[in-house]
mmCIF file of C-alpha atoms in Angstrom:
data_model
loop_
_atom_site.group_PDB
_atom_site.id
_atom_site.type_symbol
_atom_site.label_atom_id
_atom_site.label_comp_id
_atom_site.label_asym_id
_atom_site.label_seq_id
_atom_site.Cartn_x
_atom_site.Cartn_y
_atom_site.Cartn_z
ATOM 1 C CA UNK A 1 112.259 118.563 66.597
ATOM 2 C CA UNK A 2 109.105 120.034 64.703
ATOM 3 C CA UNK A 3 105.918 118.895 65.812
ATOM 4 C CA UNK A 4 102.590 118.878 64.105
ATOM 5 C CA UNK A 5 99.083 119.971 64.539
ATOM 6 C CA UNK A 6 95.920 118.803 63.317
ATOM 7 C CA UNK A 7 93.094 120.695 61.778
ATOM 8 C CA UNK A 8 89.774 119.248 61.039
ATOM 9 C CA UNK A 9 87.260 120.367 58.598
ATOM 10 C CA UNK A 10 83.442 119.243 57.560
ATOM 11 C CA UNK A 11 83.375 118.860 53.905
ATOM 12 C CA UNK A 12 80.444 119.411 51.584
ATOM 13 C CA UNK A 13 81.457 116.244 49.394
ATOM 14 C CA UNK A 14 83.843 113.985 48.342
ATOM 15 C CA UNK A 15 85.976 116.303 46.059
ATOM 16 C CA UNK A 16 85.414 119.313 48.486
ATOM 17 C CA UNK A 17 89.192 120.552 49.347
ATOM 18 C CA UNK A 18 88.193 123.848 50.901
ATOM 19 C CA UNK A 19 89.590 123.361 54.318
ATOM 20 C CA UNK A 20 93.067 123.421 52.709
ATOM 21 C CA UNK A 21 91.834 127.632 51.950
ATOM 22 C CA UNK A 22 90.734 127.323 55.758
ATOM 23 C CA UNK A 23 94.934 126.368 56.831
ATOM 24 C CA UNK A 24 96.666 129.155 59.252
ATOM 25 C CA UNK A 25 98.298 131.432 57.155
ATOM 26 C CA UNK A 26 101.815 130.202 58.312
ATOM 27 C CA UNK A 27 101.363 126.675 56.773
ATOM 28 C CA UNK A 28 103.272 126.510 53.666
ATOM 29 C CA UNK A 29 102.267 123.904 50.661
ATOM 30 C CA UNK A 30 105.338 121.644 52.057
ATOM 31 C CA UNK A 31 103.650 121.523 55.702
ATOM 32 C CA UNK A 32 100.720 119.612 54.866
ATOM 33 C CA UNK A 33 101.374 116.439 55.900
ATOM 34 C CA UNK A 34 98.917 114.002 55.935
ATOM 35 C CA UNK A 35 94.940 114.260 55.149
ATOM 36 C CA UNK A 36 93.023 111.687 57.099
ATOM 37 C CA UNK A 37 89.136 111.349 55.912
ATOM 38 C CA UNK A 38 85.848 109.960 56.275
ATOM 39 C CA UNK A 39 83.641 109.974 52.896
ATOM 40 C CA UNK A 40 79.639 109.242 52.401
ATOM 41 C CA UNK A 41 80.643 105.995 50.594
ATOM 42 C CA UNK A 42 79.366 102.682 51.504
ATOM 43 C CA UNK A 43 82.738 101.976 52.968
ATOM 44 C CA UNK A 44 82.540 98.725 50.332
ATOM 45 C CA UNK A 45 84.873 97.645 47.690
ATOM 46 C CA UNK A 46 83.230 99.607 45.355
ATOM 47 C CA UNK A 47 83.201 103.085 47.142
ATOM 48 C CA UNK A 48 84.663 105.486 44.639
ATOM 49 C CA UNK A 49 84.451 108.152 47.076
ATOM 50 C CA UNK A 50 87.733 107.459 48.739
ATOM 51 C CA UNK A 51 89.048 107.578 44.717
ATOM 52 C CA UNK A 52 87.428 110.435 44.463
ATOM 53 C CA UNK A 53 88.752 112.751 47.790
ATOM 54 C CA UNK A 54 92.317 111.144 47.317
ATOM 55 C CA UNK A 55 92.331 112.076 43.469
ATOM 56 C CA UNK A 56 91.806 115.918 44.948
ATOM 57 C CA UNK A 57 93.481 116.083 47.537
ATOM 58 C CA UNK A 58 96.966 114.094 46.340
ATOM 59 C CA UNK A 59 97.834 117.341 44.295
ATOM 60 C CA UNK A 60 98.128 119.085 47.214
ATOM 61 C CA UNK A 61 100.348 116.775 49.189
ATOM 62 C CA UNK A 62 103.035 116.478 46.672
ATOM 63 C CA UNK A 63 105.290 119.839 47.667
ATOM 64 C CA UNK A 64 105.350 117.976 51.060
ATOM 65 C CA UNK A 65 105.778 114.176 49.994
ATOM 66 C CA UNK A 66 102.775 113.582 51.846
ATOM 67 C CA UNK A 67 100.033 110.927 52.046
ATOM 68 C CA UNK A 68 95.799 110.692 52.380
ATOM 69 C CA UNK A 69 93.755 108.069 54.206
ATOM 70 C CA UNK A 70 90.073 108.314 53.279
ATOM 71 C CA UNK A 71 87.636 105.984 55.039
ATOM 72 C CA UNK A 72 84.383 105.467 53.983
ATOM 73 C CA UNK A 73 81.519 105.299 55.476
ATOM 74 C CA UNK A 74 79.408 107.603 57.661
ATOM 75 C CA UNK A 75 76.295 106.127 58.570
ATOM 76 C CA UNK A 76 74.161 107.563 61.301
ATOM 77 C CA UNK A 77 75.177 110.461 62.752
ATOM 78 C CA UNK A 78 78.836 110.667 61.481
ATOM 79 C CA UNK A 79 79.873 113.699 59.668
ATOM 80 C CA UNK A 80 81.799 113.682 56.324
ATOM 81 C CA UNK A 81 85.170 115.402 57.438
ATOM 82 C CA UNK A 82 88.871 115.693 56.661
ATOM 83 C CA UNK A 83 91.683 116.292 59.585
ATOM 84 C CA UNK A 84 94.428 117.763 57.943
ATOM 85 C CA UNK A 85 98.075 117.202 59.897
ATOM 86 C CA UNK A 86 100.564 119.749 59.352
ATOM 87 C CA UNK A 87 104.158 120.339 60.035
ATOM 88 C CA UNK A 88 103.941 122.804 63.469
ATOM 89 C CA UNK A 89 107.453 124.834 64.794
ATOM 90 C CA UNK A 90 108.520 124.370 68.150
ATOM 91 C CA UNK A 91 106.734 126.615 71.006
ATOM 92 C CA UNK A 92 109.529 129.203 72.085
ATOM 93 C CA UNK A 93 109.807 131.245 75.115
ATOM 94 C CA UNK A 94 111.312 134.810 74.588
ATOM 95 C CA UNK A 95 114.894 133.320 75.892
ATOM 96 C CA UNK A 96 114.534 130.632 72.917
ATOM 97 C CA UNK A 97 113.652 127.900 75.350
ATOM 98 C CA UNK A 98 110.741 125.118 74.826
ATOM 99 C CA UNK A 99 107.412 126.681 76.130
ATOM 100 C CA UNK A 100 106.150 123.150 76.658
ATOM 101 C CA UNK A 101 108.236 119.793 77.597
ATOM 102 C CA UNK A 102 106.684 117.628 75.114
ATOM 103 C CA UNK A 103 104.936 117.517 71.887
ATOM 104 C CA UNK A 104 102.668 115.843 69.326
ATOM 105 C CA UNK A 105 104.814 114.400 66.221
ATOM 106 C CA UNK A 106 104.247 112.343 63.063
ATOM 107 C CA UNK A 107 105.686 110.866 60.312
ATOM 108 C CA UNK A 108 104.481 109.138 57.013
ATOM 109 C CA UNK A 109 105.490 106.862 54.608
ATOM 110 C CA UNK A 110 104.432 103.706 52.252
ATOM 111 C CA UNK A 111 105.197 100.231 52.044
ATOM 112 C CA UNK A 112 105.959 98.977 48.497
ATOM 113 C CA UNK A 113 103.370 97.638 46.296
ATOM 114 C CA UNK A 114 101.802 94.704 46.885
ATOM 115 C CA UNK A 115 101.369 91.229 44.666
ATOM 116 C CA UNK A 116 98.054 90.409 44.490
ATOM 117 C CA UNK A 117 98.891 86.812 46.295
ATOM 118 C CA UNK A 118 100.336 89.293 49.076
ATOM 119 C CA UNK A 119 97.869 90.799 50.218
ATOM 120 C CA UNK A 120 96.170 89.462 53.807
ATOM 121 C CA UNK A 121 99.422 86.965 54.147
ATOM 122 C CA UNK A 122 102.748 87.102 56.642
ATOM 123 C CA UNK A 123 104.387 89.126 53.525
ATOM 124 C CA UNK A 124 101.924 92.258 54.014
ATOM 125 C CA UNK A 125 102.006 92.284 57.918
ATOM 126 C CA UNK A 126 106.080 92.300 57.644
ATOM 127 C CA UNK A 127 107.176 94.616 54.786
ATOM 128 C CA UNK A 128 104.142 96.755 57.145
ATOM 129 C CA UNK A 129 106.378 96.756 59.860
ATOM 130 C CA UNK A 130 109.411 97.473 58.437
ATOM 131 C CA UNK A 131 107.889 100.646 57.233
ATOM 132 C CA UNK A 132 106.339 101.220 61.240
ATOM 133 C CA UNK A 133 109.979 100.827 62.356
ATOM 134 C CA UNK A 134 111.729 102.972 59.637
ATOM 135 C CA UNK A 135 109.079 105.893 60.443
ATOM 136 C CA UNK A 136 109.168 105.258 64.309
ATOM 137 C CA UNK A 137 113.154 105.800 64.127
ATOM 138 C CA UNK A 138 113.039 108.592 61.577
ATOM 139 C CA UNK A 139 110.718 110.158 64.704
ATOM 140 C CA UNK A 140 113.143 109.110 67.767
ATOM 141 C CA UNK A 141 110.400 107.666 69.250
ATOM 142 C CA UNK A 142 110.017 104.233 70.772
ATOM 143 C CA UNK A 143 107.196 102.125 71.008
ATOM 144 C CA UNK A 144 105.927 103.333 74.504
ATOM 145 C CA UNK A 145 105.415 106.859 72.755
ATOM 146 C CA UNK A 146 103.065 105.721 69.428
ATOM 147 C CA UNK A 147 99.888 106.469 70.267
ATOM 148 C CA UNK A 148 98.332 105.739 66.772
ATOM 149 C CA UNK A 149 99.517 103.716 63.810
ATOM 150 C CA UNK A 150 96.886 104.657 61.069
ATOM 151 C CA UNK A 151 97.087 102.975 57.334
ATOM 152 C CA UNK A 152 95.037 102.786 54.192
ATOM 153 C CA UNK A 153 95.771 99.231 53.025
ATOM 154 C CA UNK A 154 95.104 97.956 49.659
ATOM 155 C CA UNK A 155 92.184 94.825 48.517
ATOM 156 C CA UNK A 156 91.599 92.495 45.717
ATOM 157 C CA UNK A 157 89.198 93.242 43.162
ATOM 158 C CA UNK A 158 88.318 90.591 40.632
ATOM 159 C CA UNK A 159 90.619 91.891 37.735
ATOM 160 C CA UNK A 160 93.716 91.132 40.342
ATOM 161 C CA UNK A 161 92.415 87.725 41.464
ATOM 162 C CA UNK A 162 92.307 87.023 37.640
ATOM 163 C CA UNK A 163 95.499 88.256 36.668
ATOM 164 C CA UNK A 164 97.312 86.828 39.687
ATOM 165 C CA UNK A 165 100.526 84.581 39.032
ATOM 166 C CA UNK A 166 99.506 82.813 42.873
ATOM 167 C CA UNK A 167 96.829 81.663 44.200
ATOM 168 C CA UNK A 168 95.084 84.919 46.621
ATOM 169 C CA UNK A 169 94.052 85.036 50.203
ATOM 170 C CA UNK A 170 90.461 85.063 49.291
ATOM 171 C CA UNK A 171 88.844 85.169 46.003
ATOM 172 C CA UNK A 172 85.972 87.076 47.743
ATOM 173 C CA UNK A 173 86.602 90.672 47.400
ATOM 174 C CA UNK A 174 85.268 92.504 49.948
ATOM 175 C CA UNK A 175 86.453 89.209 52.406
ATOM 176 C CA UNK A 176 90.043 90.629 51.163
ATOM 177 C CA UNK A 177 89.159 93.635 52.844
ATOM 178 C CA UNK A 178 89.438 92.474 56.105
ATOM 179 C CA UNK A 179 92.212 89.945 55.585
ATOM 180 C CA UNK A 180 93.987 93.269 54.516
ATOM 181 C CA UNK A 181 93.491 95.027 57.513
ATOM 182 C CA UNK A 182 93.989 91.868 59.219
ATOM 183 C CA UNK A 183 97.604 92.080 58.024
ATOM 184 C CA UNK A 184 98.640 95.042 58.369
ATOM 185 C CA UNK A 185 97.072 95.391 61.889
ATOM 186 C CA UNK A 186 99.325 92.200 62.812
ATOM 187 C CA UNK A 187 102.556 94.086 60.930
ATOM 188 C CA UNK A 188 101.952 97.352 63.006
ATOM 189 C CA UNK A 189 101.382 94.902 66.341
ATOM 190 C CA UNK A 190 105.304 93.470 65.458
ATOM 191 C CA UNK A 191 106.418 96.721 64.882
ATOM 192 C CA UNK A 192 105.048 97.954 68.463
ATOM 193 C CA UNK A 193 106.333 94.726 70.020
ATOM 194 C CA UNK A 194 102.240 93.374 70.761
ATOM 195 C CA UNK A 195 103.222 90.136 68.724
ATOM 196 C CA UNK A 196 106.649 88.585 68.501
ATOM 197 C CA UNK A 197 107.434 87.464 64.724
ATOM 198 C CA UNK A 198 107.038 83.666 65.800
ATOM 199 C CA UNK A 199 103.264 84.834 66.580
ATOM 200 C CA UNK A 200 102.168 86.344 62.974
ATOM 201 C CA UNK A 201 101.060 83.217 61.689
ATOM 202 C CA UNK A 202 99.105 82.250 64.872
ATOM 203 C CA UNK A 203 97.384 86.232 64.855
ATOM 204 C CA UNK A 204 96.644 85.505 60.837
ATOM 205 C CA UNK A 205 94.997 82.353 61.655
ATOM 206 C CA UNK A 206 92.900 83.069 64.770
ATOM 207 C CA UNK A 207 91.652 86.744 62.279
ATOM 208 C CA UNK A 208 92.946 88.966 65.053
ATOM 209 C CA UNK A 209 91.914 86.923 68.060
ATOM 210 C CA UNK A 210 95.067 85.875 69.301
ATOM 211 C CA UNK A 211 97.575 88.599 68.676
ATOM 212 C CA UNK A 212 96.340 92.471 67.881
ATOM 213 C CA UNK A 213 97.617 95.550 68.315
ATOM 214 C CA UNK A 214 95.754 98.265 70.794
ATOM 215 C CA UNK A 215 97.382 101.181 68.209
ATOM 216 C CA UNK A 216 96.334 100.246 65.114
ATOM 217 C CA UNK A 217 94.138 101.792 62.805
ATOM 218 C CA UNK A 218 93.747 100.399 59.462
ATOM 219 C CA UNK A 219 91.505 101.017 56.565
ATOM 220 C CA UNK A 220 91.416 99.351 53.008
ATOM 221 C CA UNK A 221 90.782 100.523 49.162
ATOM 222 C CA UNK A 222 91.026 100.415 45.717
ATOM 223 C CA UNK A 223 92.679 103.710 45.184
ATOM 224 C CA UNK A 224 96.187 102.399 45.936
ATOM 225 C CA UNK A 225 97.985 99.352 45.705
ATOM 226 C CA UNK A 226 100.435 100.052 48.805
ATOM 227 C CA UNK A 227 100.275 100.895 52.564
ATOM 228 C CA UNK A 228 100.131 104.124 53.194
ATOM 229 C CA UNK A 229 100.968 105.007 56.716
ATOM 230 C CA UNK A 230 100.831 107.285 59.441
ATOM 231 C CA UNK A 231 102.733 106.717 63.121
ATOM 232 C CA UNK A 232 101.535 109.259 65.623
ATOM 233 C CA UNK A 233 103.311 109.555 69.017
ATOM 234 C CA UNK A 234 104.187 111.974 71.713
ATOM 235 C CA UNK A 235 108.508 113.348 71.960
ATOM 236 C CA UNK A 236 109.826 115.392 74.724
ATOM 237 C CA UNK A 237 112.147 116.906 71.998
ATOM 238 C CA UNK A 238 109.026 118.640 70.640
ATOM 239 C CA UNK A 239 107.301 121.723 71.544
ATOM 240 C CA UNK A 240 103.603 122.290 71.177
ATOM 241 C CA UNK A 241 100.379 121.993 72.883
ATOM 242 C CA UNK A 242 98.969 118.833 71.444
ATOM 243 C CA UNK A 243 98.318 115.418 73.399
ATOM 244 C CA UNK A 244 97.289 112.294 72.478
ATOM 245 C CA UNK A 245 95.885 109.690 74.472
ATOM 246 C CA UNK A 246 94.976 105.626 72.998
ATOM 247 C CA UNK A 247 93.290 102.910 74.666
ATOM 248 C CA UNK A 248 90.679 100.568 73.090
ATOM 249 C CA UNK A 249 86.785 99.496 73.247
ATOM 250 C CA UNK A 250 86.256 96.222 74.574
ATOM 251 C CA UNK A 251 83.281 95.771 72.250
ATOM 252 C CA UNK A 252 80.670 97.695 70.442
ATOM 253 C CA UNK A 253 79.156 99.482 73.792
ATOM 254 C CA UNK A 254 82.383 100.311 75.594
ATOM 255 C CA UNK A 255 81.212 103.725 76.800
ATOM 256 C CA UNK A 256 83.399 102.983 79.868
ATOM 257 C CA UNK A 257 86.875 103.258 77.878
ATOM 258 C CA UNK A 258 85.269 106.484 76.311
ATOM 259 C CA UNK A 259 84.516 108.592 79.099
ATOM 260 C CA UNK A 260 87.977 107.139 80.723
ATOM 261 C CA UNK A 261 89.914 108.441 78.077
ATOM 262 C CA UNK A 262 88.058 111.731 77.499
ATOM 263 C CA UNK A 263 87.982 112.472 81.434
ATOM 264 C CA UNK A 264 92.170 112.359 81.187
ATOM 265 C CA UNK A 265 91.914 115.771 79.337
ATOM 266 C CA UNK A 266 92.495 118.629 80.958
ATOM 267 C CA UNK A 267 90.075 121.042 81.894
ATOM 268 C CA UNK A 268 89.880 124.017 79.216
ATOM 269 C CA UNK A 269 91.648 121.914 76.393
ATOM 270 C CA UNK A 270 90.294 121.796 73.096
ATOM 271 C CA UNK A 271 89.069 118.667 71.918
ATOM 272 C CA UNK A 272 90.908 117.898 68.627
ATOM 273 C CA UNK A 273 89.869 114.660 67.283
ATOM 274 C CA UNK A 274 89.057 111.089 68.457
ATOM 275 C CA UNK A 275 89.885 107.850 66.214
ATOM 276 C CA UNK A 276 88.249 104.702 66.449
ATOM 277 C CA UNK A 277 87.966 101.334 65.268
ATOM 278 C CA UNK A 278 84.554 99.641 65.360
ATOM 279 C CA UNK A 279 83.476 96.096 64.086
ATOM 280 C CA UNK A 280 80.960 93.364 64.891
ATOM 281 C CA UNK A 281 81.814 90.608 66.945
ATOM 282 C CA UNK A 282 82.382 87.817 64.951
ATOM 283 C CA UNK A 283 80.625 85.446 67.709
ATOM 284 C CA UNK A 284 77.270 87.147 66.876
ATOM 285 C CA UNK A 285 77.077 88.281 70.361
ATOM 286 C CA UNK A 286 77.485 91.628 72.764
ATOM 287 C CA UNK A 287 77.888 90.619 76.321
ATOM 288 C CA UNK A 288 76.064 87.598 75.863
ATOM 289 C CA UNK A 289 73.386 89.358 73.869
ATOM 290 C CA UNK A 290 72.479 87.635 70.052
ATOM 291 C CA UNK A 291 73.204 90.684 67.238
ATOM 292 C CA UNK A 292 72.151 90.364 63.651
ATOM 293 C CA UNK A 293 75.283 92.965 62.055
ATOM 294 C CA UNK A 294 76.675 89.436 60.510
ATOM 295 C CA UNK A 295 73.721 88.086 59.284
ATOM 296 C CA UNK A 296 72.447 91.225 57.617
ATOM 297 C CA UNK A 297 72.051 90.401 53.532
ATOM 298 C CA UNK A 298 71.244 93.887 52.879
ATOM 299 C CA UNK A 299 73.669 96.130 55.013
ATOM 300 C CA UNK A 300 77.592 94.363 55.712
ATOM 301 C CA UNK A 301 78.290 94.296 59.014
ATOM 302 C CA UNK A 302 80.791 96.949 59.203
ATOM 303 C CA UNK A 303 78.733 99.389 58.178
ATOM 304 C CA UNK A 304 76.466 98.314 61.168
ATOM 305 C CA UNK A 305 79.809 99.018 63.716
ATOM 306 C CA UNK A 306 80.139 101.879 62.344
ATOM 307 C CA UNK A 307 76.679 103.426 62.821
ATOM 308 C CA UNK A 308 76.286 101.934 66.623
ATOM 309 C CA UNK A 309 80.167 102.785 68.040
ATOM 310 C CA UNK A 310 79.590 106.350 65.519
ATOM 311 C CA UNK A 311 76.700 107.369 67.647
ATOM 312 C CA UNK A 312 78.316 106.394 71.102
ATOM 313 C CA UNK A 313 81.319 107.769 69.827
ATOM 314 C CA UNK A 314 79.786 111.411 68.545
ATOM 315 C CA UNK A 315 77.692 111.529 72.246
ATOM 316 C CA UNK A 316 81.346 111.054 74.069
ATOM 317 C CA UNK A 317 83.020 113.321 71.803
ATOM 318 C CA UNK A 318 79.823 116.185 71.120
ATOM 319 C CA UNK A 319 80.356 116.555 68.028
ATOM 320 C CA UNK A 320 79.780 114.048 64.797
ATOM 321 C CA UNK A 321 82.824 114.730 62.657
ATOM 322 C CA UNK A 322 84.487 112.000 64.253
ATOM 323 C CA UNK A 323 87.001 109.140 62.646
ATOM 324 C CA UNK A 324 84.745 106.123 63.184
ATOM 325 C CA UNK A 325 86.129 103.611 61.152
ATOM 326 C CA UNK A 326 84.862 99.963 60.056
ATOM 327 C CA UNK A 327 86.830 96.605 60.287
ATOM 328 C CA UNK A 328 88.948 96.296 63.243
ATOM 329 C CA UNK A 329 90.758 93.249 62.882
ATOM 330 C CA UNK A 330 93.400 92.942 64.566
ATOM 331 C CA UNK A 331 92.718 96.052 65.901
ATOM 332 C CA UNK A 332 91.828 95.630 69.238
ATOM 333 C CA UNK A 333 90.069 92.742 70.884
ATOM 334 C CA UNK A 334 87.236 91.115 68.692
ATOM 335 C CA UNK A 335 84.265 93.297 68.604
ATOM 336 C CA UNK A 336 86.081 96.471 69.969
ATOM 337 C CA UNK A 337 88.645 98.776 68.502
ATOM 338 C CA UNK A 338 91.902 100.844 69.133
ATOM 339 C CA UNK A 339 90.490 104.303 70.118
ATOM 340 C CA UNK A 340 92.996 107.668 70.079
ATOM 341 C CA UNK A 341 91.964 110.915 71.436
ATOM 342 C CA UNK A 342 94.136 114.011 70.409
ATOM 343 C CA UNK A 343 93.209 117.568 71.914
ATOM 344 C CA UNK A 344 94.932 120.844 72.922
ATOM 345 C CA UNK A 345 96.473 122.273 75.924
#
């Protein structure tokens, strides 16, 4: 089975494409896979940025059928960046046997459009894991092996509330953000058997509290009006030198499940990339201390996560082009965040 690598690249700006010029030479058109992003956009409803990089970079996918997932947002110390996953061959020995035992894979997909009265409901978090499944057995991979479900999810914006034939989740547009993620967090936790389909309604209900998924990474936008998804795991019928490893912050200062995870790579491997999920804790609190991310008029809240776990994220990692993502719903426990570390043997 052909693996995959990843390849990450600083950009100068949204429309910048110049890591795809920066590929080894023995990546075809058809190998690029997937481009996962974070823009210098407010990380808001209106941040055309993530427009912008997919409108670029979505030329460039289609010899391959593949997706983008921009994220925006890079407050603090976080770098603009793209990691680019391509298609990698199997690791040979001269006798034509595997070189290594295992290997990093992917696959990616989309869900179907979405009704405006769909999004954030039980519709959104199921037709999500149908598309999880169908990708996970495409792979060969069960469960136990995904170390990283990452989607770009769609939101309402006014003209759709308008035009709706339903009633919406939320008439509250960037609210519909989150009940976004919310749902297709909750659709990836079915898929990966964390909730049971009897518990989607109670996850919906409690926003994440009761019922999230430890893998899930999910981002929303205006640039699409689907799911676009990306299932990372690990195969033994795959050859390369890429790992993954996924665990999750506990809340907004969990250096502890940081240096855990990061200790867990080998000595001499090279650190590929780190995902993570970061919101504030919807109780206004970190352990037991009052925080003001919520009650902010000026700056949302998720674009307070995303500075803080950014900057405890980039001290972990060394290096600030980093996938710090805001709104974890669902996501993780509230106030923390999935986290997946990928590097190279």
């Amino acid at each position: 089975m052909s693996g995959v690598a990843i390849h990450k690249f600083t950009t100068a700006h949204p429309g910048d494409v110049s890591g795809y010029k920066l590929l080894p030479k023995s990546c075809a058109p058809e190998d690029l896979v997937a481009v996962i992003g974070k823009t210098e956009g407010n990380g808001c409803v209106n941040d055309f940025t993530r427009m912008l990089s997919s409108t670029v970079w979505d030329p460039l996918l289609e010899a391959s059928h593949g997706i983008s997932v921009f994220s925006g947002g890079t407050e603090g110390v976080l770098s603009p960046h793209v990691s680019l996953v391509t298609k990698e061959a199997d690791y040979l020995n001269v006798d034509g046997s595997k070189k290594y035992s295992e290997g990093l894979v992917a696959k990616v997909g989309g869900t179907r459009d979405f009704e405006p009265w769909e999004m954030g409901t039980e519709v959104q978090a199921k037709i999500t894991a149908e598309t999880v499944k169908k990708l996970m057995a495409e792979l060969e991979v069960e469960a136990d092996d995904v170390h990283m479900v990452l989607v770009k999810c769609p939101l309402l914006t006014t003209a759709k509330v308008v035009a709706s034939a339903k009633p919406c989740v939320t008439v509250d547009t960037y609210k519909s953000m989150g009940y976004s993620r919310l749902a297709t967090a909750v659709g990836i936790a079915l898929a990966l058997g964390e909730v049971a389909e009897d518990g989607i309604k109670t996850a919906l209900d409690s926003y994440g509290e009761v019922g999230w998924s430890s893998r899930a990474s999910c981002s929303s936008g205006a640039e699409l009006e689907n799911c676009h998804v990306v299932v990372l795991a690990s195969s033994k019928k795959a050859s390369n030198p890429y790992r993954a490893l996924h665990g999750y912050m506990a809340d907004a200062i969990d250096l502890k499940v940081l240096l855990e995870l990061t200790s867990k790579i080998p000595e001499g491997a090279e650190r590929t990339q780190i995902f993570v999920k970061a919101e504030p804790s919807t109780d206004g609190v970190v352990r037991g201390k009052r925080h003001t991310m919520m009650t902010d008029s000026d700056i949302q809240g998720t674009r307070h996560a995303r500075a803080a776990v950014g900057g405890l994220v980039a001290g972990v990692w060394g290096e600030t082009d980093v996938y710090v993502s805001g709104g974890a719903e669902g996501q993780g426990p509230m106030g923390g965040g999935s986290v997946c570390v990928v590097y190279k043997v």
